[in-house]
mmCIF file with all atom_site columns, C-alpha atoms and ligand atoms in Angstrom:
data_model
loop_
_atom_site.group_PDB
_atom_site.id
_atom_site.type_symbol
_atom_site.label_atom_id
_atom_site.label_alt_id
_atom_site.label_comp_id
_atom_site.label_asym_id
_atom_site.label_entity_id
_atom_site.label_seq_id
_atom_site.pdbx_PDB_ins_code
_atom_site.Cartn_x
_atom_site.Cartn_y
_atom_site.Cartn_z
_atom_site.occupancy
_atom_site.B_iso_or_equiv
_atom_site.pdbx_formal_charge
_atom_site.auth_seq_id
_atom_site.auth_comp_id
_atom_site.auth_asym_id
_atom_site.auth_atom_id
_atom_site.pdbx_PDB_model_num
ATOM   1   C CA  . UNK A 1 1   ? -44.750 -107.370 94.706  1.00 65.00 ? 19  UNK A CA  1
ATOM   2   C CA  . UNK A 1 2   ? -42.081 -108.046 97.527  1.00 87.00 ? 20  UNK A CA  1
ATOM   3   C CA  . UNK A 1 3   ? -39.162 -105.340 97.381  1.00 95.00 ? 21  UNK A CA  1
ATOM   4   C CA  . UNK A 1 4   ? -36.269 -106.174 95.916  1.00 96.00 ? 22  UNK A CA  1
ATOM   5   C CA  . UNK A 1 5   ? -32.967 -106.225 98.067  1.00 96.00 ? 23  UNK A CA  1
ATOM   6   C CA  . UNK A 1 6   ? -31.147 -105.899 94.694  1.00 97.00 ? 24  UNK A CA  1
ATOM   7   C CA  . UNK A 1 7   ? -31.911 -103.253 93.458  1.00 98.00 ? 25  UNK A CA  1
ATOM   8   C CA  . UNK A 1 8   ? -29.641 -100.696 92.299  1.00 98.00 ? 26  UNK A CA  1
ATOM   9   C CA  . UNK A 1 9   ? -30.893 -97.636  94.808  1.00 98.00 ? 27  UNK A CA  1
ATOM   10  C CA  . UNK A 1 10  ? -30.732 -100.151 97.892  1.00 98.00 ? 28  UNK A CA  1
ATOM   11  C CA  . UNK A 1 11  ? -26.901 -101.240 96.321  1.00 98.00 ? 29  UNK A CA  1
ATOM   12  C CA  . UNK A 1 12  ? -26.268 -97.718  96.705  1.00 98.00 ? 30  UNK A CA  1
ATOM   13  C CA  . UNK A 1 13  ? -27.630 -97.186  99.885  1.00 98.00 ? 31  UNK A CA  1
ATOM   14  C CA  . UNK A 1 14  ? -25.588 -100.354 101.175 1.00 98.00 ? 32  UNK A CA  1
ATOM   15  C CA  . UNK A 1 15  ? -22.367 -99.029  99.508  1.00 97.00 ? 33  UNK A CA  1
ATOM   16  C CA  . UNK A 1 16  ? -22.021 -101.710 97.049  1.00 98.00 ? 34  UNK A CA  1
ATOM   17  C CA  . UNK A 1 17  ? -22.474 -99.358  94.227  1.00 97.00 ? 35  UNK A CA  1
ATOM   18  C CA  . UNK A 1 18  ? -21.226 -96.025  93.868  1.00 95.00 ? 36  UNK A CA  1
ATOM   19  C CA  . UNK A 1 19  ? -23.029 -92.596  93.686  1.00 97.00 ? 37  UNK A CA  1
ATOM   20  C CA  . UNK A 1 20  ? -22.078 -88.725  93.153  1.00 98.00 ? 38  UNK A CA  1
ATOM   21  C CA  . UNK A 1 21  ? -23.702 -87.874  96.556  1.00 98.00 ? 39  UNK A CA  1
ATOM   22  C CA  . UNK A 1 22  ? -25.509 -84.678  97.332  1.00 98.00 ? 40  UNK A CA  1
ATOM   23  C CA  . UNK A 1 23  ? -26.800 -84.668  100.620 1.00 98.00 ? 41  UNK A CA  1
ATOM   24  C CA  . UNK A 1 24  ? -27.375 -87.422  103.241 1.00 98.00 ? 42  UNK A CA  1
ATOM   25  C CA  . UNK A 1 25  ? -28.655 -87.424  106.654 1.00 98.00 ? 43  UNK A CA  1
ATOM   26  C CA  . UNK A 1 26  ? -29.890 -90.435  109.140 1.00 98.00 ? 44  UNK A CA  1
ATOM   27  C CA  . UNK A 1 27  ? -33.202 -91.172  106.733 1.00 98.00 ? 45  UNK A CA  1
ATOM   28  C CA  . UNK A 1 28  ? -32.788 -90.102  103.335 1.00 98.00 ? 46  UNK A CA  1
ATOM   29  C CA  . UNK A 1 29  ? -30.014 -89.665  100.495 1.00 98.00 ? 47  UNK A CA  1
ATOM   30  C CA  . UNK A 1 30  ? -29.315 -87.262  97.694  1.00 98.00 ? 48  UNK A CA  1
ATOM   31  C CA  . UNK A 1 31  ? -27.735 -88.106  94.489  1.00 98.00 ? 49  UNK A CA  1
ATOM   32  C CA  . UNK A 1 32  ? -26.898 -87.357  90.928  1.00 98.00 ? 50  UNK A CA  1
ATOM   33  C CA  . UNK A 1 33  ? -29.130 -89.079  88.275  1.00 98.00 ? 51  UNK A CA  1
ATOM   34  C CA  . UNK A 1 34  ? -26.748 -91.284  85.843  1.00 98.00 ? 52  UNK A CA  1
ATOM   35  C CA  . UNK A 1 35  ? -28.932 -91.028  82.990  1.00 97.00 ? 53  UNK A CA  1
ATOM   36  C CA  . UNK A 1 36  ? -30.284 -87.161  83.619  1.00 97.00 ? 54  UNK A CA  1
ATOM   37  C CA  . UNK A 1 37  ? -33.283 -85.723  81.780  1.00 96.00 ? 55  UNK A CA  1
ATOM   38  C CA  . UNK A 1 38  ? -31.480 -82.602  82.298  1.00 96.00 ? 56  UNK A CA  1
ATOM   39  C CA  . UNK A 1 39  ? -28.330 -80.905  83.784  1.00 96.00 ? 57  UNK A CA  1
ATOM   40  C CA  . UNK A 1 40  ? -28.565 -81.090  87.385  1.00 97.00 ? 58  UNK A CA  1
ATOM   41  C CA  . UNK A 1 41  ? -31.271 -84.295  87.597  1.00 98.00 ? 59  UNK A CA  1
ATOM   42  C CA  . UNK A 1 42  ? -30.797 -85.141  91.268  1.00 98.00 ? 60  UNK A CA  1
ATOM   43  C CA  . UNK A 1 43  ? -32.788 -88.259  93.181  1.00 98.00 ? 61  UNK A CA  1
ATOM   44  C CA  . UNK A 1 44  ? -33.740 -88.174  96.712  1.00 98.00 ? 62  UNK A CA  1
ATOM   45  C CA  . UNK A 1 45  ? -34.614 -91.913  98.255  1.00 98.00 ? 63  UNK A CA  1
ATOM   46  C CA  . UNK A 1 46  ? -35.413 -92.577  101.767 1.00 98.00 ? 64  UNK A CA  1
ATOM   47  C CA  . UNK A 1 47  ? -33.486 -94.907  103.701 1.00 98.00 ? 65  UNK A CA  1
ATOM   48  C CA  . UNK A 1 48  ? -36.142 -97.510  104.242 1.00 98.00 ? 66  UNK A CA  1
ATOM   49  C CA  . UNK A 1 49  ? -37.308 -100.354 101.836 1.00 98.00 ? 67  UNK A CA  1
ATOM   50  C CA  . UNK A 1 50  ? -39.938 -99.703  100.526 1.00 98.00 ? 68  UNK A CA  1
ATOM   51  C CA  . UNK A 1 51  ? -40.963 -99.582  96.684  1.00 98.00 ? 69  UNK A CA  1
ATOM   52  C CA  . UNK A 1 52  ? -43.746 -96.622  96.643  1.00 96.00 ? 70  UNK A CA  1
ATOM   53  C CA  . UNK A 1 53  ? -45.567 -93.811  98.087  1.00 97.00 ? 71  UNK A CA  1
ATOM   54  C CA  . UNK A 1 54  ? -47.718 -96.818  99.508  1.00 96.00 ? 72  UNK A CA  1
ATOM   55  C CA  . UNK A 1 55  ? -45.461 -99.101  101.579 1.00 96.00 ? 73  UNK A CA  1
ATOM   56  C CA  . UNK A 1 56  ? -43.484 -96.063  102.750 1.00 98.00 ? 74  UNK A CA  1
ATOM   57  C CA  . UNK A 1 57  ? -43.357 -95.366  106.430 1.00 98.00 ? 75  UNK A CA  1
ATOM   58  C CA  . UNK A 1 58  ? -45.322 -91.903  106.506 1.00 98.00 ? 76  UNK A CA  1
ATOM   59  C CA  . UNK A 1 59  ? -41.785 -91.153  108.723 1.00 98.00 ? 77  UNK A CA  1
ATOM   60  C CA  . UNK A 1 60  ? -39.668 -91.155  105.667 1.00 98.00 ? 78  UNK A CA  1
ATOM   61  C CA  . UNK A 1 61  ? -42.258 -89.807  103.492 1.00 98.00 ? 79  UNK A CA  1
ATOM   62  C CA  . UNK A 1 62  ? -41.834 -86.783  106.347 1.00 98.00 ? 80  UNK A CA  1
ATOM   63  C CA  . UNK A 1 63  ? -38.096 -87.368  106.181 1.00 98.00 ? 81  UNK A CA  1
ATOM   64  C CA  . UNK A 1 64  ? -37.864 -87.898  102.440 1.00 98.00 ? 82  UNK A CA  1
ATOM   65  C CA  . UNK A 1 65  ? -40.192 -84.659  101.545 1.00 98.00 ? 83  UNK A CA  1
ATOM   66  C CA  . UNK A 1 66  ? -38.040 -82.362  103.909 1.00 98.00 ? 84  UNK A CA  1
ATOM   67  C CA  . UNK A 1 67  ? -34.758 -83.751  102.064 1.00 98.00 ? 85  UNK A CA  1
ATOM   68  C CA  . UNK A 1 68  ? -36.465 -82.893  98.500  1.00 98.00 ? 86  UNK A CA  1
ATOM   69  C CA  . UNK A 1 69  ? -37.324 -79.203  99.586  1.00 98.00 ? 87  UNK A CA  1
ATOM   70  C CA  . UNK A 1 70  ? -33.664 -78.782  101.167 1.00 98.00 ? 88  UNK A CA  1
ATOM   71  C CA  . UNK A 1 71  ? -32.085 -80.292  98.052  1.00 98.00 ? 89  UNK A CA  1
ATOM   72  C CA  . UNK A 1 72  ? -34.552 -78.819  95.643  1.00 98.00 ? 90  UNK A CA  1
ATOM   73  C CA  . UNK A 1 73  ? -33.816 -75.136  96.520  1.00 98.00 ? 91  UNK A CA  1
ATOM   74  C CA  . UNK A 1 74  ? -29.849 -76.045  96.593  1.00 98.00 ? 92  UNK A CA  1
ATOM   75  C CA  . UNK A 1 75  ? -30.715 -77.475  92.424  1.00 98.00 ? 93  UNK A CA  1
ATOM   76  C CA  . UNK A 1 76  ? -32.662 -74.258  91.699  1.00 98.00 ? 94  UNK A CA  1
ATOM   77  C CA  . UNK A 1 77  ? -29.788 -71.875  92.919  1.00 98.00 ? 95  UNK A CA  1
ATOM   78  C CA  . UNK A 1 78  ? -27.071 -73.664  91.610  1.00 98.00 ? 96  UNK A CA  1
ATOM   79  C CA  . UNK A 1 79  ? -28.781 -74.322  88.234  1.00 97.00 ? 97  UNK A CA  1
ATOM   80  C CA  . UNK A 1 80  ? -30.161 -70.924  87.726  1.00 97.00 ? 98  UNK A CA  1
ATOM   81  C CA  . UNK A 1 81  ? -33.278 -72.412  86.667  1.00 96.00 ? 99  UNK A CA  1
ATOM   82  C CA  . UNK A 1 82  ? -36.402 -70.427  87.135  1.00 95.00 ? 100 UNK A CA  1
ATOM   83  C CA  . UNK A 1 83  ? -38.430 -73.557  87.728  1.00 96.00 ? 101 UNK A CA  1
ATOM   84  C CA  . UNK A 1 84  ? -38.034 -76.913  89.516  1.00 97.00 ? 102 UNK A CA  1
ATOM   85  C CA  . UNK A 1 85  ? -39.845 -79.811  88.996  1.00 96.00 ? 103 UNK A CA  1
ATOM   86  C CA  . UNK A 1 86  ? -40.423 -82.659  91.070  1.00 98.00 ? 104 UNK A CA  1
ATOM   87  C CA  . UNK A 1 87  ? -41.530 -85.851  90.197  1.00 97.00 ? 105 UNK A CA  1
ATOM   88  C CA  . UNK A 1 88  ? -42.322 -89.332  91.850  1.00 98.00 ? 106 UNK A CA  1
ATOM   89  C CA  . UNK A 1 89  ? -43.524 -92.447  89.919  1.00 97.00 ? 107 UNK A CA  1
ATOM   90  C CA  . UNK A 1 90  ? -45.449 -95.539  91.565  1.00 98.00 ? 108 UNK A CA  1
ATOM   91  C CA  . UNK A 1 91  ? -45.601 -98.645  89.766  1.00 96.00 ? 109 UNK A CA  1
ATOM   92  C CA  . UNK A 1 92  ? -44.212 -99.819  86.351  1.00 96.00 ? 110 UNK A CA  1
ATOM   93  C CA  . UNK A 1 93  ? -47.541 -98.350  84.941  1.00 97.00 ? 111 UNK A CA  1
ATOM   94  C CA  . UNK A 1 94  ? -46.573 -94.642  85.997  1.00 97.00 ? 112 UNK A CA  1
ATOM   95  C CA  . UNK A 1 95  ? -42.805 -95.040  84.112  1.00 95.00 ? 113 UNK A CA  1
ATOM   96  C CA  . UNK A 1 96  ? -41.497 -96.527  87.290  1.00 97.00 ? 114 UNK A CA  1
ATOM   97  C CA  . UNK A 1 97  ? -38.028 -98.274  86.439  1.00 96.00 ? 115 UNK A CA  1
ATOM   98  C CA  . UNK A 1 98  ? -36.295 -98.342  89.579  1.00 98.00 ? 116 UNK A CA  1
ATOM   99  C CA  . UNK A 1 99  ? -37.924 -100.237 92.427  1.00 98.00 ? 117 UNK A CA  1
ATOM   100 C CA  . UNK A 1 100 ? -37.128 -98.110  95.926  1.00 98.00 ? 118 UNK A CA  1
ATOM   101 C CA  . UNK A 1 101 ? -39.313 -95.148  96.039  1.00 98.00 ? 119 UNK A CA  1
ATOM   102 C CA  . UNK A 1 102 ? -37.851 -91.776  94.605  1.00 98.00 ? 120 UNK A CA  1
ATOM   103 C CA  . UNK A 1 103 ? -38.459 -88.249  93.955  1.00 98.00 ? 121 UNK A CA  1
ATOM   104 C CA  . UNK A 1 104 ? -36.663 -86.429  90.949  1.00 98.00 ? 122 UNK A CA  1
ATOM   105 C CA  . UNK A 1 105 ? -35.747 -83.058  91.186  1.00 98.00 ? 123 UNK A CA  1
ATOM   106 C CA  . UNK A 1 106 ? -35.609 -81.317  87.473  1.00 97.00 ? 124 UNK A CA  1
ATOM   107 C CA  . UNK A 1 107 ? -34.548 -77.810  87.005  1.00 97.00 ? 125 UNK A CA  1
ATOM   108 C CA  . UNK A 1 108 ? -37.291 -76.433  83.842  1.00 96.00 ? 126 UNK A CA  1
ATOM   109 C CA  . UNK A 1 109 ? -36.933 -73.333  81.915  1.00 93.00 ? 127 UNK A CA  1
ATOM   110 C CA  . UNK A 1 110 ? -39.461 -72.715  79.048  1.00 88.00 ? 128 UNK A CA  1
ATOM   111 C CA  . UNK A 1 111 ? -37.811 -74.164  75.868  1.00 75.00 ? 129 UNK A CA  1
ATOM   112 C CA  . UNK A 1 112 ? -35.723 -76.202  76.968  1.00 79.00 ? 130 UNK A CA  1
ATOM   113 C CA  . UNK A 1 113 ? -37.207 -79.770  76.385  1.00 83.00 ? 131 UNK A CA  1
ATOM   114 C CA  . UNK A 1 114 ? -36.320 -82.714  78.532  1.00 89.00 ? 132 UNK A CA  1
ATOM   115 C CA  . UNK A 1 115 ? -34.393 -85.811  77.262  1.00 90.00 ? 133 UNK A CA  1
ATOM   116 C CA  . UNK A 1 116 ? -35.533 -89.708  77.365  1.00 88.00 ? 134 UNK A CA  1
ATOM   117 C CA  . UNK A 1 117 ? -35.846 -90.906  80.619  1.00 86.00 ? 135 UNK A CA  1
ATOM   118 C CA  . UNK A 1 118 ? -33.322 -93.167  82.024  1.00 83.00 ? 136 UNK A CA  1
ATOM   119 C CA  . UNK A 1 119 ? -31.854 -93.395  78.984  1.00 88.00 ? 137 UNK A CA  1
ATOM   120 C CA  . UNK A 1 120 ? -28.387 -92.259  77.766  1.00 91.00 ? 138 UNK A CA  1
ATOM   121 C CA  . UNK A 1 121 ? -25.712 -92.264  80.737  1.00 94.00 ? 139 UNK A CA  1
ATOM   122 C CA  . UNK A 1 122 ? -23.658 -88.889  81.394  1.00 95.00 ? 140 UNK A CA  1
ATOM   123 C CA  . UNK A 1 123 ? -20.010 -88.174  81.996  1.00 96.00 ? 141 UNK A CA  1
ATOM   124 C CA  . UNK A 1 124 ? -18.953 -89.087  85.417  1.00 97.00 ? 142 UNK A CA  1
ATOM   125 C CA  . UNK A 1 125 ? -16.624 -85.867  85.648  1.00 97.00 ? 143 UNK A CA  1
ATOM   126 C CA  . UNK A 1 126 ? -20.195 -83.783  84.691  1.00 98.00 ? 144 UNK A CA  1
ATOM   127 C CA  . UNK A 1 127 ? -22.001 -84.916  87.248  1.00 98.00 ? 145 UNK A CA  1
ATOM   128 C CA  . UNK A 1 128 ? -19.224 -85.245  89.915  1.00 98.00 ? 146 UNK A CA  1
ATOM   129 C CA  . UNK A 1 129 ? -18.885 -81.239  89.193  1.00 98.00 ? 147 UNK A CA  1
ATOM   130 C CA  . UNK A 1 130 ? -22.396 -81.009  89.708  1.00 98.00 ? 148 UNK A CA  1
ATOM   131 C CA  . UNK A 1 131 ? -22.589 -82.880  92.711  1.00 98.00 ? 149 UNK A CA  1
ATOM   132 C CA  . UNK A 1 132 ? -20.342 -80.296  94.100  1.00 98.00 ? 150 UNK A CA  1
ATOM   133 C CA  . UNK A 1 133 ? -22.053 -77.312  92.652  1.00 98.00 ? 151 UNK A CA  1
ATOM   134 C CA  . UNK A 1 134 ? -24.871 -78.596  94.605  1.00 98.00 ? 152 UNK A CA  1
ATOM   135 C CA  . UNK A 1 135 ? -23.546 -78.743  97.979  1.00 98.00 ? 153 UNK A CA  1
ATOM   136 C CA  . UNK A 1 136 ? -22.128 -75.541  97.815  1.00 98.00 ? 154 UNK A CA  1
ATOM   137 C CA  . UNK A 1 137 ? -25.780 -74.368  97.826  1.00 98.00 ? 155 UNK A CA  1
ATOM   138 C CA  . UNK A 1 138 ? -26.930 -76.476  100.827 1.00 97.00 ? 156 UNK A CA  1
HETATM 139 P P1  . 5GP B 2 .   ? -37.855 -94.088  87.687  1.00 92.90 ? 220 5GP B P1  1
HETATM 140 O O1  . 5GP B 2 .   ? -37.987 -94.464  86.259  1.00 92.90 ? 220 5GP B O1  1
HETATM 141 O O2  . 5GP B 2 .   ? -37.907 -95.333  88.520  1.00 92.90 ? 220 5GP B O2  1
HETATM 142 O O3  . 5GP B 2 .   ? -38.772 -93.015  88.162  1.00 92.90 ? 220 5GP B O3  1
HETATM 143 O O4  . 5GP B 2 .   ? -36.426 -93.441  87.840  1.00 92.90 ? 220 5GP B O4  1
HETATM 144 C C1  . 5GP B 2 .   ? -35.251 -94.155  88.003  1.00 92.90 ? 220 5GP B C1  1
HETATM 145 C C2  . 5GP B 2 .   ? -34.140 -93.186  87.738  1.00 92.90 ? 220 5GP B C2  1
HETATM 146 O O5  . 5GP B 2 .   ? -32.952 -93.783  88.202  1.00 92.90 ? 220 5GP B O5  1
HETATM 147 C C3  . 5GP B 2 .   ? -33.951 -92.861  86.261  1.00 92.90 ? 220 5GP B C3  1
HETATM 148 O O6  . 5GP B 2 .   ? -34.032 -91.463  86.073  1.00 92.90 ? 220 5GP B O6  1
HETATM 149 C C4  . 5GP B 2 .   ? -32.563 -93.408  85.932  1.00 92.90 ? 220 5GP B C4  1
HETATM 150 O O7  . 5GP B 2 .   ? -31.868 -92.570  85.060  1.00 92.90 ? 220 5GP B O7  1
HETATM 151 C C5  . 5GP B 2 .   ? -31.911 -93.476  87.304  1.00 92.90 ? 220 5GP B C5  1
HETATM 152 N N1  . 5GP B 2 .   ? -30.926 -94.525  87.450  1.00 92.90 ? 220 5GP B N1  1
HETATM 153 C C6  . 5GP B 2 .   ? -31.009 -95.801  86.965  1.00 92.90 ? 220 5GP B C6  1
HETATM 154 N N2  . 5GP B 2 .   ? -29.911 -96.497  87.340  1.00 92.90 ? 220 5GP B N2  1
HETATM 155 C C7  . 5GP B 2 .   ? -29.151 -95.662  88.097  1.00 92.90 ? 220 5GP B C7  1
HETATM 156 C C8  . 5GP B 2 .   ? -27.901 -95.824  88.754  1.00 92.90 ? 220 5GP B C8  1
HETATM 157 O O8  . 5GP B 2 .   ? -27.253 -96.863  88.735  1.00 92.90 ? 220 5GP B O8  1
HETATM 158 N N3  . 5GP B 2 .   ? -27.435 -94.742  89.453  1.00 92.90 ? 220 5GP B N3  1
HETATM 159 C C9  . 5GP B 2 .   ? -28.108 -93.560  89.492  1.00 92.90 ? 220 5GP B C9  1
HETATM 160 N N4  . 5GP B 2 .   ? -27.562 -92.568  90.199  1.00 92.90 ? 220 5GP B N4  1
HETATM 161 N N5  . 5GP B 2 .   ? -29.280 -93.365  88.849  1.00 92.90 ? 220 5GP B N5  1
HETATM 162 C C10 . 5GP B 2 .   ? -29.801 -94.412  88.166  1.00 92.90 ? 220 5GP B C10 1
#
Protein backbone atom coordinates (compact mmCIF):
# COMPACT_ATOMS: atom_id res chain seq x y z
CA UNK A 1 0.00 0.00 0.00
CA UNK A 2 1.19 3.59 -1.10
CA UNK A 3 1.47 6.01 2.05
CA UNK A 4 -1.01 8.17 2.65
CA UNK A 5 -0.27 12.04 2.53
CA UNK A 6 -3.45 12.39 4.66
CA UNK A 7 -2.97 11.01 7.30
CA UNK A 8 -3.40 12.45 10.59
CA UNK A 9 0.51 12.03 11.91
CA UNK A 10 1.81 13.56 8.47
CA UNK A 11 -1.17 16.56 9.12
CA UNK A 12 0.63 17.02 12.20
CA UNK A 13 3.92 16.94 11.01
CA UNK A 14 2.85 19.57 8.20
CA UNK A 15 1.13 21.78 10.85
CA UNK A 16 -2.28 21.36 9.61
CA UNK A 17 -3.35 19.68 12.73
CA UNK A 18 -2.43 20.43 16.11
CA UNK A 19 -0.40 18.43 18.74
CA UNK A 20 0.72 18.80 22.58
CA UNK A 21 4.43 18.55 21.51
CA UNK A 22 7.14 16.94 23.54
CA UNK A 23 10.25 17.01 21.86
CA UNK A 24 11.27 17.71 18.22
CA UNK A 25 14.47 17.85 16.48
CA UNK A 26 15.46 17.90 12.51
CA UNK A 27 14.13 13.98 12.04
CA UNK A 28 11.72 12.98 14.49
CA UNK A 29 8.74 14.40 16.74
CA UNK A 30 7.37 13.78 20.18
CA UNK A 31 3.84 14.06 21.17
CA UNK A 32 1.01 13.41 23.51
CA UNK A 33 -1.32 10.47 22.55
CA UNK A 34 -5.10 11.89 22.22
CA UNK A 35 -6.67 8.77 23.09
CA UNK A 36 -3.89 7.46 25.88
CA UNK A 37 -3.81 3.89 27.16
CA UNK A 38 -2.44 5.50 30.12
CA UNK A 39 -1.37 8.84 31.77
CA UNK A 40 1.59 10.02 30.05
CA UNK A 41 1.05 7.86 26.49
CA UNK A 42 3.53 9.78 24.34
CA UNK A 43 4.23 8.93 20.32
CA UNK A 44 7.47 9.40 18.70
CA UNK A 45 7.22 9.48 14.57
CA UNK A 46 10.04 10.15 12.33
CA UNK A 47 9.94 12.85 9.96
CA UNK A 48 9.95 10.82 6.80
CA UNK A 49 6.96 9.04 5.02
CA UNK A 50 6.99 6.07 5.49
CA UNK A 51 4.20 3.64 6.93
CA UNK A 52 6.42 0.83 8.85
CA UNK A 53 9.51 -0.51 10.26
CA UNK A 54 9.90 -1.70 6.51
CA UNK A 55 9.83 1.35 4.21
CA UNK A 56 11.64 3.38 6.87
CA UNK A 57 14.97 4.86 5.98
CA UNK A 58 17.28 2.81 8.49
CA UNK A 59 18.39 6.86 9.11
CA UNK A 60 15.23 7.63 10.90
CA UNK A 61 14.87 4.30 12.34
CA UNK A 62 18.54 5.56 13.91
CA UNK A 63 16.98 8.98 14.39
CA UNK A 64 13.58 7.79 15.54
CA UNK A 65 15.09 5.05 18.17
CA UNK A 66 17.48 7.76 19.73
CA UNK A 67 14.30 10.18 20.09
CA UNK A 68 12.29 7.17 21.90
CA UNK A 69 15.21 6.51 24.47
CA UNK A 70 15.60 10.45 25.09
CA UNK A 71 11.83 10.83 25.45
CA UNK A 72 11.30 7.51 27.13
CA UNK A 73 13.56 8.24 30.17
CA UNK A 74 11.97 11.99 30.33
CA UNK A 75 8.12 9.70 30.59
CA UNK A 76 9.65 7.38 33.23
CA UNK A 77 10.92 10.31 35.52
CA UNK A 78 8.16 12.44 35.17
CA UNK A 79 5.58 9.62 35.57
CA UNK A 80 7.21 7.89 38.41
CA UNK A 81 6.57 4.73 36.78
CA UNK A 82 8.85 1.89 37.55
CA UNK A 83 8.47 0.49 34.06
CA UNK A 84 8.22 1.81 30.48
CA UNK A 85 6.96 0.17 27.71
CA UNK A 86 7.48 0.65 24.21
CA UNK A 87 5.58 -0.45 21.51
CA UNK A 88 5.52 -0.27 17.58
CA UNK A 89 2.80 -1.88 15.35
CA UNK A 90 3.27 -2.77 11.49
CA UNK A 91 0.35 -3.36 9.48
CA UNK A 92 -3.45 -3.31 10.21
CA UNK A 93 -2.89 -7.03 11.26
CA UNK A 94 -0.55 -6.02 14.31
CA UNK A 95 -3.44 -3.25 15.67
CA UNK A 96 -1.93 -0.71 13.38
CA UNK A 97 -4.52 2.29 13.06
CA UNK A 98 -2.49 5.10 12.13
CA UNK A 99 -0.55 4.84 8.88
CA UNK A 100 3.11 6.76 9.49
CA UNK A 101 5.28 4.56 11.49
CA UNK A 102 5.26 5.09 15.40
CA UNK A 103 6.59 4.01 18.61
CA UNK A 104 4.44 4.36 21.89
CA UNK A 105 5.96 5.03 24.97
CA UNK A 106 3.69 3.59 28.07
CA UNK A 107 4.66 4.12 31.60
CA UNK A 108 3.54 0.27 33.44
CA UNK A 109 3.33 -0.38 37.04
CA UNK A 110 2.03 -3.86 38.15
CA UNK A 111 -1.79 -3.45 38.61
CA UNK A 112 -2.49 -0.95 36.88
CA UNK A 113 -4.22 -2.26 33.64
CA UNK A 114 -4.13 -0.39 30.39
CA UNK A 115 -7.24 1.13 28.68
CA UNK A 116 -8.67 0.43 24.95
CA UNK A 117 -6.46 1.49 22.47
CA UNK A 118 -7.15 4.53 20.53
CA UNK A 119 -10.21 4.72 21.96
CA UNK A 120 -11.73 7.35 24.32
CA UNK A 121 -10.10 10.96 23.74
CA UNK A 122 -8.57 12.84 26.93
CA UNK A 123 -8.84 16.37 28.21
CA UNK A 124 -6.78 18.73 26.25
CA UNK A 125 -5.76 20.71 29.55
CA UNK A 126 -4.47 16.89 30.89
CA UNK A 127 -2.35 16.30 28.39
CA UNK A 128 -1.16 19.91 27.68
CA UNK A 129 0.06 19.63 31.57
CA UNK A 130 1.66 16.58 30.69
CA UNK A 131 3.30 17.71 27.76
CA UNK A 132 5.00 20.11 30.00
CA UNK A 133 5.75 17.74 32.79
CA UNK A 134 7.60 16.00 30.15
CA UNK A 135 9.91 18.53 28.95
CA UNK A 136 10.87 19.52 32.17
CA UNK A 137 12.55 16.08 32.29
CA UNK A 138 14.37 16.34 28.91
P1 LIG B 1 -1.54 2.61 16.25
O1 LIG B 1 -2.86 1.96 16.48
O2 LIG B 1 -1.44 2.98 14.80
O3 LIG B 1 -0.36 1.86 16.76
O4 LIG B 1 -1.54 3.93 17.11
C1 LIG B 1 -2.11 5.13 16.70
C2 LIG B 1 -2.20 5.97 17.94
O5 LIG B 1 -2.47 7.29 17.52
C3 LIG B 1 -3.32 5.55 18.88
O6 LIG B 1 -2.78 5.30 20.16
C4 LIG B 1 -4.28 6.75 18.89
O7 LIG B 1 -4.81 6.98 20.15
C5 LIG B 1 -3.38 7.88 18.42
N1 LIG B 1 -4.06 8.92 17.68
C6 LIG B 1 -5.04 8.76 16.75
N2 LIG B 1 -5.40 9.97 16.25
C7 LIG B 1 -4.61 10.89 16.86
C8 LIG B 1 -4.52 12.31 16.75
O8 LIG B 1 -5.23 12.98 16.01
N3 LIG B 1 -3.57 12.92 17.53
C9 LIG B 1 -2.77 12.22 18.38
N4 LIG B 1 -1.88 12.92 19.09
N5 LIG B 1 -2.85 10.88 18.53
C10 LIG B 1 -3.75 10.22 17.76
Amino acid sequence: MAYDDNNIFAKILRGEAPCFKVYEDDMTLAFMDVMPQVDMHTLVIPKSPAEHLFDLPPEYAGAMAKTVQKVALAVKKASGMPGIMVAQLNGSEAGQTVFHIHAHIIPREGGIDLKFHARDLADFKMLEAQAEKIKQHL
